[in-house]
PDB file of C-alpha atoms and ligand atoms in Angstrom:
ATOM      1  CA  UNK A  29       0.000   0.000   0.000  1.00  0.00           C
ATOM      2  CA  UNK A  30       2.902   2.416   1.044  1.00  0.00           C
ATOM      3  CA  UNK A  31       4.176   4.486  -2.197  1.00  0.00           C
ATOM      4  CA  UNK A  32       7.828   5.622  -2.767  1.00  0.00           C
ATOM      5  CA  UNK A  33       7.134   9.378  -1.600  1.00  0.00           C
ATOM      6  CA  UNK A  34       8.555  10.394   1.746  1.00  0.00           C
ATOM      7  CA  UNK A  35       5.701  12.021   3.561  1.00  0.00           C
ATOM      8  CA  UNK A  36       7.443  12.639   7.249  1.00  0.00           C
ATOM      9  CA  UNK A  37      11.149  12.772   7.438  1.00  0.00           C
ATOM     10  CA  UNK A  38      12.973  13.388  11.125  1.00  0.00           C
ATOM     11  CA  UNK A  39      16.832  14.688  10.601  1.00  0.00           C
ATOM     12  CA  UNK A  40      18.953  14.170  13.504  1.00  0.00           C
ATOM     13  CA  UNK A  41      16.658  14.436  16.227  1.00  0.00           C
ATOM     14  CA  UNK A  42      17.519  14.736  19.628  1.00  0.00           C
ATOM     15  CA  UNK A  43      15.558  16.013  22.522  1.00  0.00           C
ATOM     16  CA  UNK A  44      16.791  17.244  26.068  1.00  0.00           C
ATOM     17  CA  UNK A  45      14.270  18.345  29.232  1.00  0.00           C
ATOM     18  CA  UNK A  46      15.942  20.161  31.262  1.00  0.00           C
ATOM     19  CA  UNK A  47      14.339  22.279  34.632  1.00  0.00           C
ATOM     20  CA  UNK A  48      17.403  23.270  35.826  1.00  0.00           C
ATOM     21  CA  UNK A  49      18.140  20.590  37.995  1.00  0.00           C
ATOM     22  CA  UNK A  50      17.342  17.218  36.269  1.00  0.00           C
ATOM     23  CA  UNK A  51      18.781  16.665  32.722  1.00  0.00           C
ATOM     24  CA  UNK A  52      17.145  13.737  30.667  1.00  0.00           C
ATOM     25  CA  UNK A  53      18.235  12.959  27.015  1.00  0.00           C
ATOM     26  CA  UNK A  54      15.037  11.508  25.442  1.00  0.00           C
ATOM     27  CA  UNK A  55      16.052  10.960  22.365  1.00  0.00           C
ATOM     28  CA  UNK A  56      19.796  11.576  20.382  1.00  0.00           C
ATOM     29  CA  UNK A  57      20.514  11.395  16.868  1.00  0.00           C
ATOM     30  CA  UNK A  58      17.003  10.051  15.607  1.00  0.00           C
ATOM     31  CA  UNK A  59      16.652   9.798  11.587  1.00  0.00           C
ATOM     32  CA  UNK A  60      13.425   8.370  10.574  1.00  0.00           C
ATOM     33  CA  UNK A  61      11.725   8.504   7.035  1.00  0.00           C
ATOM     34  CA  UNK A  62       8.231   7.513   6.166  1.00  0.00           C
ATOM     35  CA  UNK A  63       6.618   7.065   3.174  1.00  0.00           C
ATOM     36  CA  UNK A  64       3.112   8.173   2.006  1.00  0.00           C
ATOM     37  CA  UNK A  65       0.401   5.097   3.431  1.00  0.00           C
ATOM     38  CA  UNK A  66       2.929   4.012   5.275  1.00  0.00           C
ATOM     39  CA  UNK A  67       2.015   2.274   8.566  1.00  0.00           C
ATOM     40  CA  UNK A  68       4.784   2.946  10.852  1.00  0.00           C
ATOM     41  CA  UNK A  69       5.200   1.713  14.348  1.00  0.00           C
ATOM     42  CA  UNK A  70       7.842   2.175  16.891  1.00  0.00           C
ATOM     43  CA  UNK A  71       8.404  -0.197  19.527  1.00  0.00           C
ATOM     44  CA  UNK A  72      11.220   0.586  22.214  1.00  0.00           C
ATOM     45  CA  UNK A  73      11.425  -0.293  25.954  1.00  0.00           C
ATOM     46  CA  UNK A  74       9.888   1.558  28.709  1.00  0.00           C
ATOM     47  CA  UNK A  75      11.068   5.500  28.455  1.00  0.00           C
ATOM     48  CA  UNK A  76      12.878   5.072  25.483  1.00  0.00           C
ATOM     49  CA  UNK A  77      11.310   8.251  23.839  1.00  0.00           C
ATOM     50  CA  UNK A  78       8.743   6.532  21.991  1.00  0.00           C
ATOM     51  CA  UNK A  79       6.127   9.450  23.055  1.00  0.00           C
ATOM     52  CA  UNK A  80       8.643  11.792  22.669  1.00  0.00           C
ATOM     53  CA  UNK A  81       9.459  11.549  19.068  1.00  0.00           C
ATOM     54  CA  UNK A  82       5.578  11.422  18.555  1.00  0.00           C
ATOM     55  CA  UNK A  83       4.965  14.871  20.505  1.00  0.00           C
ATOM     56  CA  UNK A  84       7.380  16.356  18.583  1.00  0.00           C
ATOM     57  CA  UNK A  85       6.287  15.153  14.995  1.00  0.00           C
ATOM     58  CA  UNK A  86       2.916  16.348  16.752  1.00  0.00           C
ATOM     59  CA  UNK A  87       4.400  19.487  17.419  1.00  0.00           C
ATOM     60  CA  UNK A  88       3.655  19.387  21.259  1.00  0.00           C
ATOM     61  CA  UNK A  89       7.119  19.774  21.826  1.00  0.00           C
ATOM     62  CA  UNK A  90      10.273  21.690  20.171  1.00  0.00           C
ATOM     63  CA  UNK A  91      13.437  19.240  19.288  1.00  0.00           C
ATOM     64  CA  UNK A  92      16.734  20.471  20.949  1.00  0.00           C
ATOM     65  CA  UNK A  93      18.312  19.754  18.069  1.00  0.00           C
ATOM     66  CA  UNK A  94      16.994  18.350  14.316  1.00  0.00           C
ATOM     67  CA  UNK A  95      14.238  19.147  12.515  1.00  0.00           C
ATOM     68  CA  UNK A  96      10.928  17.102  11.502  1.00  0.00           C
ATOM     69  CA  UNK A  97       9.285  17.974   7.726  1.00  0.00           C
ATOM     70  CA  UNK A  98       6.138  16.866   7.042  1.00  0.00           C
ATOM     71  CA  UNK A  99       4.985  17.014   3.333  1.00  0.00           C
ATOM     72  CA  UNK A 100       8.510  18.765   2.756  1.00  0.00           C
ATOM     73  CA  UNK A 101       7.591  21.038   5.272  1.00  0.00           C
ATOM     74  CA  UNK A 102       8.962  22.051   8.825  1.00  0.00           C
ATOM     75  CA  UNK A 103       7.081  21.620  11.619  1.00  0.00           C
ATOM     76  CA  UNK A 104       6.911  24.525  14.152  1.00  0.00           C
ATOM     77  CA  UNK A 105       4.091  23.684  16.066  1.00  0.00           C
ATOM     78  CA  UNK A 106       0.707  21.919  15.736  1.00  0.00           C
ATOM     79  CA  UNK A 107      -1.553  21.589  13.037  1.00  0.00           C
ATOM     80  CA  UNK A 108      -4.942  19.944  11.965  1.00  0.00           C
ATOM     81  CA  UNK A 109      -2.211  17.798   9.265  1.00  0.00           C
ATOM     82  CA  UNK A 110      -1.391  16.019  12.305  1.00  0.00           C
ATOM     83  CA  UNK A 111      -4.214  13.604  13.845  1.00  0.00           C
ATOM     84  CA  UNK A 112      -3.448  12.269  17.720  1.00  0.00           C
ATOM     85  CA  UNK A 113      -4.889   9.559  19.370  1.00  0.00           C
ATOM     86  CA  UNK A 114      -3.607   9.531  22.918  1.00  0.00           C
ATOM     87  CA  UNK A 115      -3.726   6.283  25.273  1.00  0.00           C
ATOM     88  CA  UNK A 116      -6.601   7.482  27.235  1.00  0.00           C
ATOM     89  CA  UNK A 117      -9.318   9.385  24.392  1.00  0.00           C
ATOM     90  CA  UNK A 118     -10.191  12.298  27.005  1.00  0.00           C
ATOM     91  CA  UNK A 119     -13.607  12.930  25.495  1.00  0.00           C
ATOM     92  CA  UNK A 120     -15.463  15.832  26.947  1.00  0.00           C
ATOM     93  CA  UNK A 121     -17.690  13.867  29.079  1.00  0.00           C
ATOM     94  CA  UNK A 122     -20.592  16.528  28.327  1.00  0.00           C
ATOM     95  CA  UNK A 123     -21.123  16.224  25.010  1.00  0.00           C
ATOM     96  CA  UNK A 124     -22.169  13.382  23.209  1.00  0.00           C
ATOM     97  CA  UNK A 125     -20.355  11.041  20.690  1.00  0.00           C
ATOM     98  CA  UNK A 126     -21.545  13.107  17.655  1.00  0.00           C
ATOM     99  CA  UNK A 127     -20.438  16.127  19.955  1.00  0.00           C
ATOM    100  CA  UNK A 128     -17.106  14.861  20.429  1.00  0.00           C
ATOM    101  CA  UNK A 129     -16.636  14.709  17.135  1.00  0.00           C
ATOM    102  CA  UNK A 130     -17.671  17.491  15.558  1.00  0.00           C
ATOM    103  CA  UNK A 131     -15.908  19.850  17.986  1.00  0.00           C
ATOM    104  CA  UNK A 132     -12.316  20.264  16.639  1.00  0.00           C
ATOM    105  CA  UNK A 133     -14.268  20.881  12.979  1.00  0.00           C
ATOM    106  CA  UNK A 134     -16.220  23.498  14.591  1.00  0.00           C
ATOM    107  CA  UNK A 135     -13.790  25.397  16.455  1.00  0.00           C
ATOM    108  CA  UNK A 136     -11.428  25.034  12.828  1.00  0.00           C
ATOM    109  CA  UNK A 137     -14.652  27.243  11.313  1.00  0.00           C
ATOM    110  CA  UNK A 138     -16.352  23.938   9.235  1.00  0.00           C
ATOM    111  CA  UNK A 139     -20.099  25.217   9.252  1.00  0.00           C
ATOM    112  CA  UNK A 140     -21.971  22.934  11.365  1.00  0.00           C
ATOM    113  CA  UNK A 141     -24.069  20.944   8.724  1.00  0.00           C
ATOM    114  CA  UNK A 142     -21.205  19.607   7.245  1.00  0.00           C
ATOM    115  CA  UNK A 143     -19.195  19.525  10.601  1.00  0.00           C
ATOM    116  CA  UNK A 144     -21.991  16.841  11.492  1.00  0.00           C
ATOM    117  CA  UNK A 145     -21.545  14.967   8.420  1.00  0.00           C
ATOM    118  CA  UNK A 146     -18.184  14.212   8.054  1.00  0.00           C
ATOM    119  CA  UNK A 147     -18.208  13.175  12.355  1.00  0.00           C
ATOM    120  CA  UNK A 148     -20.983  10.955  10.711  1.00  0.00           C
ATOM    121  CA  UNK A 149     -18.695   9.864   8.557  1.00  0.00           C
ATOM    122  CA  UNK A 150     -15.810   8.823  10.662  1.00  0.00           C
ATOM    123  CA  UNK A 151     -18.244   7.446  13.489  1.00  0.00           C
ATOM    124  CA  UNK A 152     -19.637   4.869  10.636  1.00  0.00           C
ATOM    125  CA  UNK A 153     -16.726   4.715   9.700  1.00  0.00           C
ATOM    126  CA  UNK A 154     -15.158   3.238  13.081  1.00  0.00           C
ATOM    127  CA  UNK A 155     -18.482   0.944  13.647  1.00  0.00           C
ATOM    128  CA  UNK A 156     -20.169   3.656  16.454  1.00  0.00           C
ATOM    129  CA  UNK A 157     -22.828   4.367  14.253  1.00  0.00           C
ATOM    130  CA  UNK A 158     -26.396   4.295  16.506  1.00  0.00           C
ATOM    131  CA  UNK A 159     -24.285   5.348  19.007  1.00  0.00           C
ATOM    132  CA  UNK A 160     -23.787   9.196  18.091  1.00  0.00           C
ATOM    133  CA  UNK A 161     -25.978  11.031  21.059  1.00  0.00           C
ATOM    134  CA  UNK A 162     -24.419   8.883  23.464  1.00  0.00           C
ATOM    135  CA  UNK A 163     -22.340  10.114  26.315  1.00  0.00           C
ATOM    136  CA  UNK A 164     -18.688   8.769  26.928  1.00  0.00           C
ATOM    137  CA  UNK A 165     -19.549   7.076  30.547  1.00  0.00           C
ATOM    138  CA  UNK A 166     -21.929   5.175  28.534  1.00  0.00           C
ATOM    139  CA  UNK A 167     -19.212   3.934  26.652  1.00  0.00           C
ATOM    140  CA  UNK A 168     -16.686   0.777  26.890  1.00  0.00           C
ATOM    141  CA  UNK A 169     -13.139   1.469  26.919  1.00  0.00           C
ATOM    142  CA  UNK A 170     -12.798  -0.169  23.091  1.00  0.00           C
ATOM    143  CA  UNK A 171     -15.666   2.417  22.148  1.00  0.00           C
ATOM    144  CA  UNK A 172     -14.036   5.487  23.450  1.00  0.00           C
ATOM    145  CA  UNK A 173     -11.246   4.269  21.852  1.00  0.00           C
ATOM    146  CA  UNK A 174     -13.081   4.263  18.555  1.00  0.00           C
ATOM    147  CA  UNK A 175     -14.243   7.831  19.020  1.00  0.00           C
ATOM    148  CA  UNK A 176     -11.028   8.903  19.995  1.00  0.00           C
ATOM    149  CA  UNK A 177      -9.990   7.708  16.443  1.00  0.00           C
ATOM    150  CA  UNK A 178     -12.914   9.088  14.636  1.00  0.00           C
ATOM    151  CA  UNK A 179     -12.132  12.363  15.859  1.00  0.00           C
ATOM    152  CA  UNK A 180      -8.371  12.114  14.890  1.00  0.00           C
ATOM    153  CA  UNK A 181      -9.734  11.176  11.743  1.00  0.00           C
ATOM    154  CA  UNK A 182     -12.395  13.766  11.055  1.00  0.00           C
ATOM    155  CA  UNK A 183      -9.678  16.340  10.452  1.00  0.00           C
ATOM    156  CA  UNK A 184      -8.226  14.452   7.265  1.00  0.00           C
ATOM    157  CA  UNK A 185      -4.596  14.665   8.722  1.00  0.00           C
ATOM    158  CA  UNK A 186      -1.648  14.073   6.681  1.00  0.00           C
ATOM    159  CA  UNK A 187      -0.292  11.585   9.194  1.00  0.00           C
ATOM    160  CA  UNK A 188      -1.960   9.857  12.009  1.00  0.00           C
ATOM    161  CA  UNK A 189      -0.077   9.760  15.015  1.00  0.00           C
ATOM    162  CA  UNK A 190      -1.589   6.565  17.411  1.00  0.00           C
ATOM    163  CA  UNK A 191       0.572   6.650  21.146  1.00  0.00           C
ATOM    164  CA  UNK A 192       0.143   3.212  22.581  1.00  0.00           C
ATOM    165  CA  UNK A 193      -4.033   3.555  21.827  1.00  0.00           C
ATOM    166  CA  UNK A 194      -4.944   0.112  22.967  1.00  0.00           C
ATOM    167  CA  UNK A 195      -2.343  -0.057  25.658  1.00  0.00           C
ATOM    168  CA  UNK A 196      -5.398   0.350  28.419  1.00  0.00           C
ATOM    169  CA  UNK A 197      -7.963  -2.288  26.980  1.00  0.00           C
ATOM    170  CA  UNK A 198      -8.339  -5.993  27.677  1.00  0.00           C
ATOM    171  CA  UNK A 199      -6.387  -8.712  26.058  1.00  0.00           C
ATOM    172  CA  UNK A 200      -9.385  -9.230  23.755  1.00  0.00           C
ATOM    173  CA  UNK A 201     -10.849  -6.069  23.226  1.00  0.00           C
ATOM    174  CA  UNK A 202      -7.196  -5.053  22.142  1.00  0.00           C
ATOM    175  CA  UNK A 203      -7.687  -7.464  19.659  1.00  0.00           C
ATOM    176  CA  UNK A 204     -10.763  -6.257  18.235  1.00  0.00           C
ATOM    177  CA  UNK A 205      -9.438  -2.651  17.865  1.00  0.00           C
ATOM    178  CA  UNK A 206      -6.474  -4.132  15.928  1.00  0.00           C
ATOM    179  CA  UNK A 207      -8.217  -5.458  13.280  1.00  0.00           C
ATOM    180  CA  UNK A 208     -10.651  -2.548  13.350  1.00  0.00           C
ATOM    181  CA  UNK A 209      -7.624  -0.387  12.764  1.00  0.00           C
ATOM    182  CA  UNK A 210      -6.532  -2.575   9.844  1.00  0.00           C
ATOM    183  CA  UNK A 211      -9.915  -2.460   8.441  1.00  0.00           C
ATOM    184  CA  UNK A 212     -10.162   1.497   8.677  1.00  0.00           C
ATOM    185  CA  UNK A 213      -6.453   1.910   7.573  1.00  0.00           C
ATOM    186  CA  UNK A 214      -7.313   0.006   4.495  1.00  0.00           C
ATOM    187  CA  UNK A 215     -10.147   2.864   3.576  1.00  0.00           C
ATOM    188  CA  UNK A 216      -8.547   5.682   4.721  1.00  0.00           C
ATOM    189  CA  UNK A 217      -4.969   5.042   3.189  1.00  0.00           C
ATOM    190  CA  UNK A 218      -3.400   7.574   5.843  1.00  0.00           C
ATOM    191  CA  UNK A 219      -0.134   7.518   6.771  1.00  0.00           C
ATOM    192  CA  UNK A 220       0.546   6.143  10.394  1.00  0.00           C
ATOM    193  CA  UNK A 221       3.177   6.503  13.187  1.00  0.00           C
ATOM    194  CA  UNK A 222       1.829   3.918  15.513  1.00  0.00           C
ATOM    195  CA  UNK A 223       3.668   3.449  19.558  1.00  0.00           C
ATOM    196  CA  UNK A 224       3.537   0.564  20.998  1.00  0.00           C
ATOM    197  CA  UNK A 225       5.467  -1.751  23.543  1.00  0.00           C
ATOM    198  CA  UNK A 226       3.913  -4.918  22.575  1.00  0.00           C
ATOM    199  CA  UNK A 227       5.544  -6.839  19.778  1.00  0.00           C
ATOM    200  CA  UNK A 228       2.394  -8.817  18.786  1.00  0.00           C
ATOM    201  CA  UNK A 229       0.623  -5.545  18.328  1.00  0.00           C
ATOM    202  CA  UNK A 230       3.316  -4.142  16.094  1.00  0.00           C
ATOM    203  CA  UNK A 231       4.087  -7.605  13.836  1.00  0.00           C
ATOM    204  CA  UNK A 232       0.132  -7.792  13.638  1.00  0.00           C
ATOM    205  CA  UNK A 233      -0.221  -3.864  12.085  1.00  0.00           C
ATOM    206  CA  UNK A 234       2.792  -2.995  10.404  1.00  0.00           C
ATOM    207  CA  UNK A 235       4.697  -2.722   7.206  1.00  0.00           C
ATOM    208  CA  UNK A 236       7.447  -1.279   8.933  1.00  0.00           C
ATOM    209  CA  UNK A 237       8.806  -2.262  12.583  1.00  0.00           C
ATOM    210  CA  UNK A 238      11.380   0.803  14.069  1.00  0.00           C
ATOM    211  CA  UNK A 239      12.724  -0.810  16.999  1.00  0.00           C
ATOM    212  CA  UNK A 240      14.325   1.862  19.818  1.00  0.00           C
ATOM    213  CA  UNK A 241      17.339   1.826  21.666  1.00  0.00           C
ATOM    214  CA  UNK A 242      17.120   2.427  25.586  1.00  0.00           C
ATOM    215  CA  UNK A 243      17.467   5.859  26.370  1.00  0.00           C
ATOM    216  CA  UNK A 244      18.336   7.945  24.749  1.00  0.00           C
ATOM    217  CA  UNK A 245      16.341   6.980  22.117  1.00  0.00           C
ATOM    218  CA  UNK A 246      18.204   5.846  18.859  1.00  0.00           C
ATOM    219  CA  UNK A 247      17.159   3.464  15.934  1.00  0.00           C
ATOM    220  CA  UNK A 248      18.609  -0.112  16.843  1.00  0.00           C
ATOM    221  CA  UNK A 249      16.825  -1.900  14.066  1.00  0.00           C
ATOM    222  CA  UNK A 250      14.312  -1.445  10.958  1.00  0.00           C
ATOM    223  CA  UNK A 251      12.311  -4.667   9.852  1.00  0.00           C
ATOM    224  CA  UNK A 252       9.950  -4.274   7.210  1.00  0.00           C
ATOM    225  CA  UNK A 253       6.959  -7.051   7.463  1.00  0.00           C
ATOM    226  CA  UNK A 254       5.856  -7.632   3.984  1.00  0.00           C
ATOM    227  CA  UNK A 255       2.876 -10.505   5.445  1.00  0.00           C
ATOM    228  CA  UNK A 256      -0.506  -9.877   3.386  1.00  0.00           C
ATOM    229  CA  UNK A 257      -3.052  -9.016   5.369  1.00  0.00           C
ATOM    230  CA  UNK A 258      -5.129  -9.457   7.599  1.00  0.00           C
ATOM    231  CA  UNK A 259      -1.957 -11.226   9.221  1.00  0.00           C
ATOM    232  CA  UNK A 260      -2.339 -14.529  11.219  1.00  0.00           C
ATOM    233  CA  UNK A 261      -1.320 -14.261  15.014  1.00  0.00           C
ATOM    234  CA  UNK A 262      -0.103 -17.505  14.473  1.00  0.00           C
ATOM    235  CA  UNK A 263       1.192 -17.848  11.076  1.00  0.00           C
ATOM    236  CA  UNK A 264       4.956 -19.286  10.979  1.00  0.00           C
ATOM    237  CA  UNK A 265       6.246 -16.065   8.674  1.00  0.00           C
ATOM    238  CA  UNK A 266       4.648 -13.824  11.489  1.00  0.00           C
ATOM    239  CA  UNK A 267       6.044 -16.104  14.522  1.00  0.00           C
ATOM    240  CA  UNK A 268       9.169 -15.791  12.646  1.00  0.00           C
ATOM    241  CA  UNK A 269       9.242 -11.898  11.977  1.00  0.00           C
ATOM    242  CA  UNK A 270       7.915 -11.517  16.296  1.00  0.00           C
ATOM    243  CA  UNK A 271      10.996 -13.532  17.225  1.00  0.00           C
ATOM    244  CA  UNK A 272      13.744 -11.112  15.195  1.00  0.00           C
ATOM    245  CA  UNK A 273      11.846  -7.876  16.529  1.00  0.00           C
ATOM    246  CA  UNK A 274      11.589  -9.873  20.206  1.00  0.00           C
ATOM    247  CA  UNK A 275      15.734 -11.123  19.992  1.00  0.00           C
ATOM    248  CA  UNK A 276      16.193  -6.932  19.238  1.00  0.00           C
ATOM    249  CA  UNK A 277      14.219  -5.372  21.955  1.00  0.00           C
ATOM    250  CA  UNK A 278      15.817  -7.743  24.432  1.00  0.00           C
ATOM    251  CA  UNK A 279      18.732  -6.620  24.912  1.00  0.00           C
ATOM    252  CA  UNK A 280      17.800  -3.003  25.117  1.00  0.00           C
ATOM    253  CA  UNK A 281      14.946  -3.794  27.706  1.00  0.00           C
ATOM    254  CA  UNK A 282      17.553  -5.217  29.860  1.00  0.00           C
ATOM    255  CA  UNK A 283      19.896  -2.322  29.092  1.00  0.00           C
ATOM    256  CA  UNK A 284      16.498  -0.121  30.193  1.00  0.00           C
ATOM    257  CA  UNK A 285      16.098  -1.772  33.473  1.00  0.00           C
ATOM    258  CA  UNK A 286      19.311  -1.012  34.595  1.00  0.00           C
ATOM    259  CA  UNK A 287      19.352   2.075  33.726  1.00  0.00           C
ATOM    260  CA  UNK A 288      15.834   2.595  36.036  1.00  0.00           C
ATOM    261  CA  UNK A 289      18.093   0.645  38.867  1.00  0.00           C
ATOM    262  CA  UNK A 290      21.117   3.057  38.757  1.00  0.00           C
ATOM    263  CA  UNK A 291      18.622   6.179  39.004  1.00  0.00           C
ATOM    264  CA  UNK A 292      16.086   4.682  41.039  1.00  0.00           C
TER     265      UNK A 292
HETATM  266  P1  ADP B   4       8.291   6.048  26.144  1.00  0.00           P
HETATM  267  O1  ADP B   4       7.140   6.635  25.402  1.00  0.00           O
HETATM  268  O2  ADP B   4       9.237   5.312  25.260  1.00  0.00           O
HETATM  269  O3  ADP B   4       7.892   5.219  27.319  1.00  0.00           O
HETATM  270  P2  ADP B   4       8.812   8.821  26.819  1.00  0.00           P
HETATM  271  O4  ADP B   4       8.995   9.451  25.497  1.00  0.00           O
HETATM  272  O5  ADP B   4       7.508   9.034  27.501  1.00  0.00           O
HETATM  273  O6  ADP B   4       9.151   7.284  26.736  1.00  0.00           O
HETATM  274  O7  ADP B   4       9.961   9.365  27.801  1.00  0.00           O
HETATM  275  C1  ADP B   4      11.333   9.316  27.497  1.00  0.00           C
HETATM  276  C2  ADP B   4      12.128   9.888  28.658  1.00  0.00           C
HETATM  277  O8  ADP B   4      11.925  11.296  28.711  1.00  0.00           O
HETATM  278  C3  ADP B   4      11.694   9.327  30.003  1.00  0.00           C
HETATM  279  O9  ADP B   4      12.833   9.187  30.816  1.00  0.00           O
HETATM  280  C4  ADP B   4      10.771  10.404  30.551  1.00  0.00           C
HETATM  281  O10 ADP B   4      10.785  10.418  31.950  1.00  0.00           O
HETATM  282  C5  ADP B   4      11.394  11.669  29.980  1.00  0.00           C
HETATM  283  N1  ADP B   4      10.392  12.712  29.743  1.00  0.00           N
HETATM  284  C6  ADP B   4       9.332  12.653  28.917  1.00  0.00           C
HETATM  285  N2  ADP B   4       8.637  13.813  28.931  1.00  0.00           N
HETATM  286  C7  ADP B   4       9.253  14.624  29.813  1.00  0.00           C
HETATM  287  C8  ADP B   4       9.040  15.957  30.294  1.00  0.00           C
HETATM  288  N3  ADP B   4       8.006  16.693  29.851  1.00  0.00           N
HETATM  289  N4  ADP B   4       9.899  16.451  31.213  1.00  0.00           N
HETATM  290  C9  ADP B   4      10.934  15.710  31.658  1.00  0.00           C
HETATM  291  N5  ADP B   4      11.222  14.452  31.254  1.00  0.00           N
HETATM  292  C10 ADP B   4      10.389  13.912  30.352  1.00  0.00           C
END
């Protein structure tokens, strides 16, 4: 699905947070390109600067050193290009699904007819439909989760940007959501930056696998998974793919517990 064009390119990335009295290096030297329908995902240990590199290409936060293009373009700051879907959707728990939604396209100016029909779009779209004047406590986790990615969506971003989305849902609902995700990818054709920790999630979604160094955050490996889809959890090409991404990440998960011992 993924074309030759480079859609988001990262040039020697490296963040630093500093307040004065604690120094952390997130992320050092970080080169990343990704092509146009792309989906990317990044697996790393624990505080590896996974989220990092994502706020950044988000535009939540400024690299100490590099620069991120999107479309050719440098990023400053945020923009409706970039669609987020955070770990926990944080839904305004006073308006309704449809309300959710259409929110972000009202406050960007979209007249409210057509506001309403594109949310309606996107909330078909992620399988929520009958369920627009709902409110979030109404919801399951998996269904927040869907209207978390319907309103990413709405915007028609460039680039979706998914940080660890499913990493609060059940074993099976997590599941489900993957092969939702597959099934919306597939229509939408966006380009995705995807965070995750857990291998079977990333071998499952990808076409390309960035594994992370511990901290600071550097590539250690690329592995492209060209498996059709929708990919078998227990195919012997995907087993075999999960056990070079899983003999990667080991060492540097050890390297990243050690590093928690000598600072804890
Ligand atoms: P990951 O997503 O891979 O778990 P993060 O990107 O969240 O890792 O964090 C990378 C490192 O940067 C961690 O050590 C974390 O504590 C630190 N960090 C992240 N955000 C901030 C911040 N706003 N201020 C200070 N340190 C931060």
């Amino acid at each position: 699905m993924k074309t030759d064009k480079i859609k988001l390119k990262a040039v020697g990335i490296t963040k630093i947070f500093d307040d004065g009295t604690h120094r952390i290096t997130a992320i050092q030297d970080f080169n990343l390109e990704v092509r146009e329908n792309e989906f990317t995902v990044i697996v790393g240990p624990s505080g590896c600067g996974k989220s990092t590199f994502l706020y950044l290409v988000a535009g939540f936060e400024k690299p100490t050193k590099g620069q991120i293009f999107l479309d050719g373009k440098l990023i400053t700051g945020p923009g409706p290009d970039r669609g987020f879907v955070f770990q926990e959707p944080t839904l305004y728990p006073w308006k309704t699904v449809l309300g959710n939604v259409m929110f972000g396209l009202e406050i960007m100016g979209m007249p409210k007819q057509e506001a309403k029909n594109k949310a309606m779009k996107y909330i078909t779209m992620v399988g929520l439909k009958g369920f627009e004047n709902a409110y979030p406590h109404t919801l399951s986790g998996g269904m927040k989760q869907r209207v978390g990615i319907a309103r990413a969506l709405a915007y028609d971003p460039e680039v979706l940007l998914m940080d660890e989305p499913f990493g609060a849902l059940d074993a099976q609902t997590r599941k489900v959501m993957q092969q939702e995700l597959m099934r919306i990818w597939e229509k939408t054709k966006k380009t995705v930056i995807f965070v995750t920790h857990s291998v079977i999630e990333a071998v499952y979604l990808a076409d390309t696998i960035v594994v992370m160094t511990a901290r600071p955050g550097r590539i250690k490996g690329i592995i492209e998974v060209d498996l059709p889809r929708p990919r078998s959890y227990t195919d012997k090409r995907y087993l075999s793919i999960r056990e070079k991404v899983l003999t990667l990440l080991e060492e540097e998960v050890t390297k990243s517990l050690e590093l928690q011992r000598r600072t804890d």
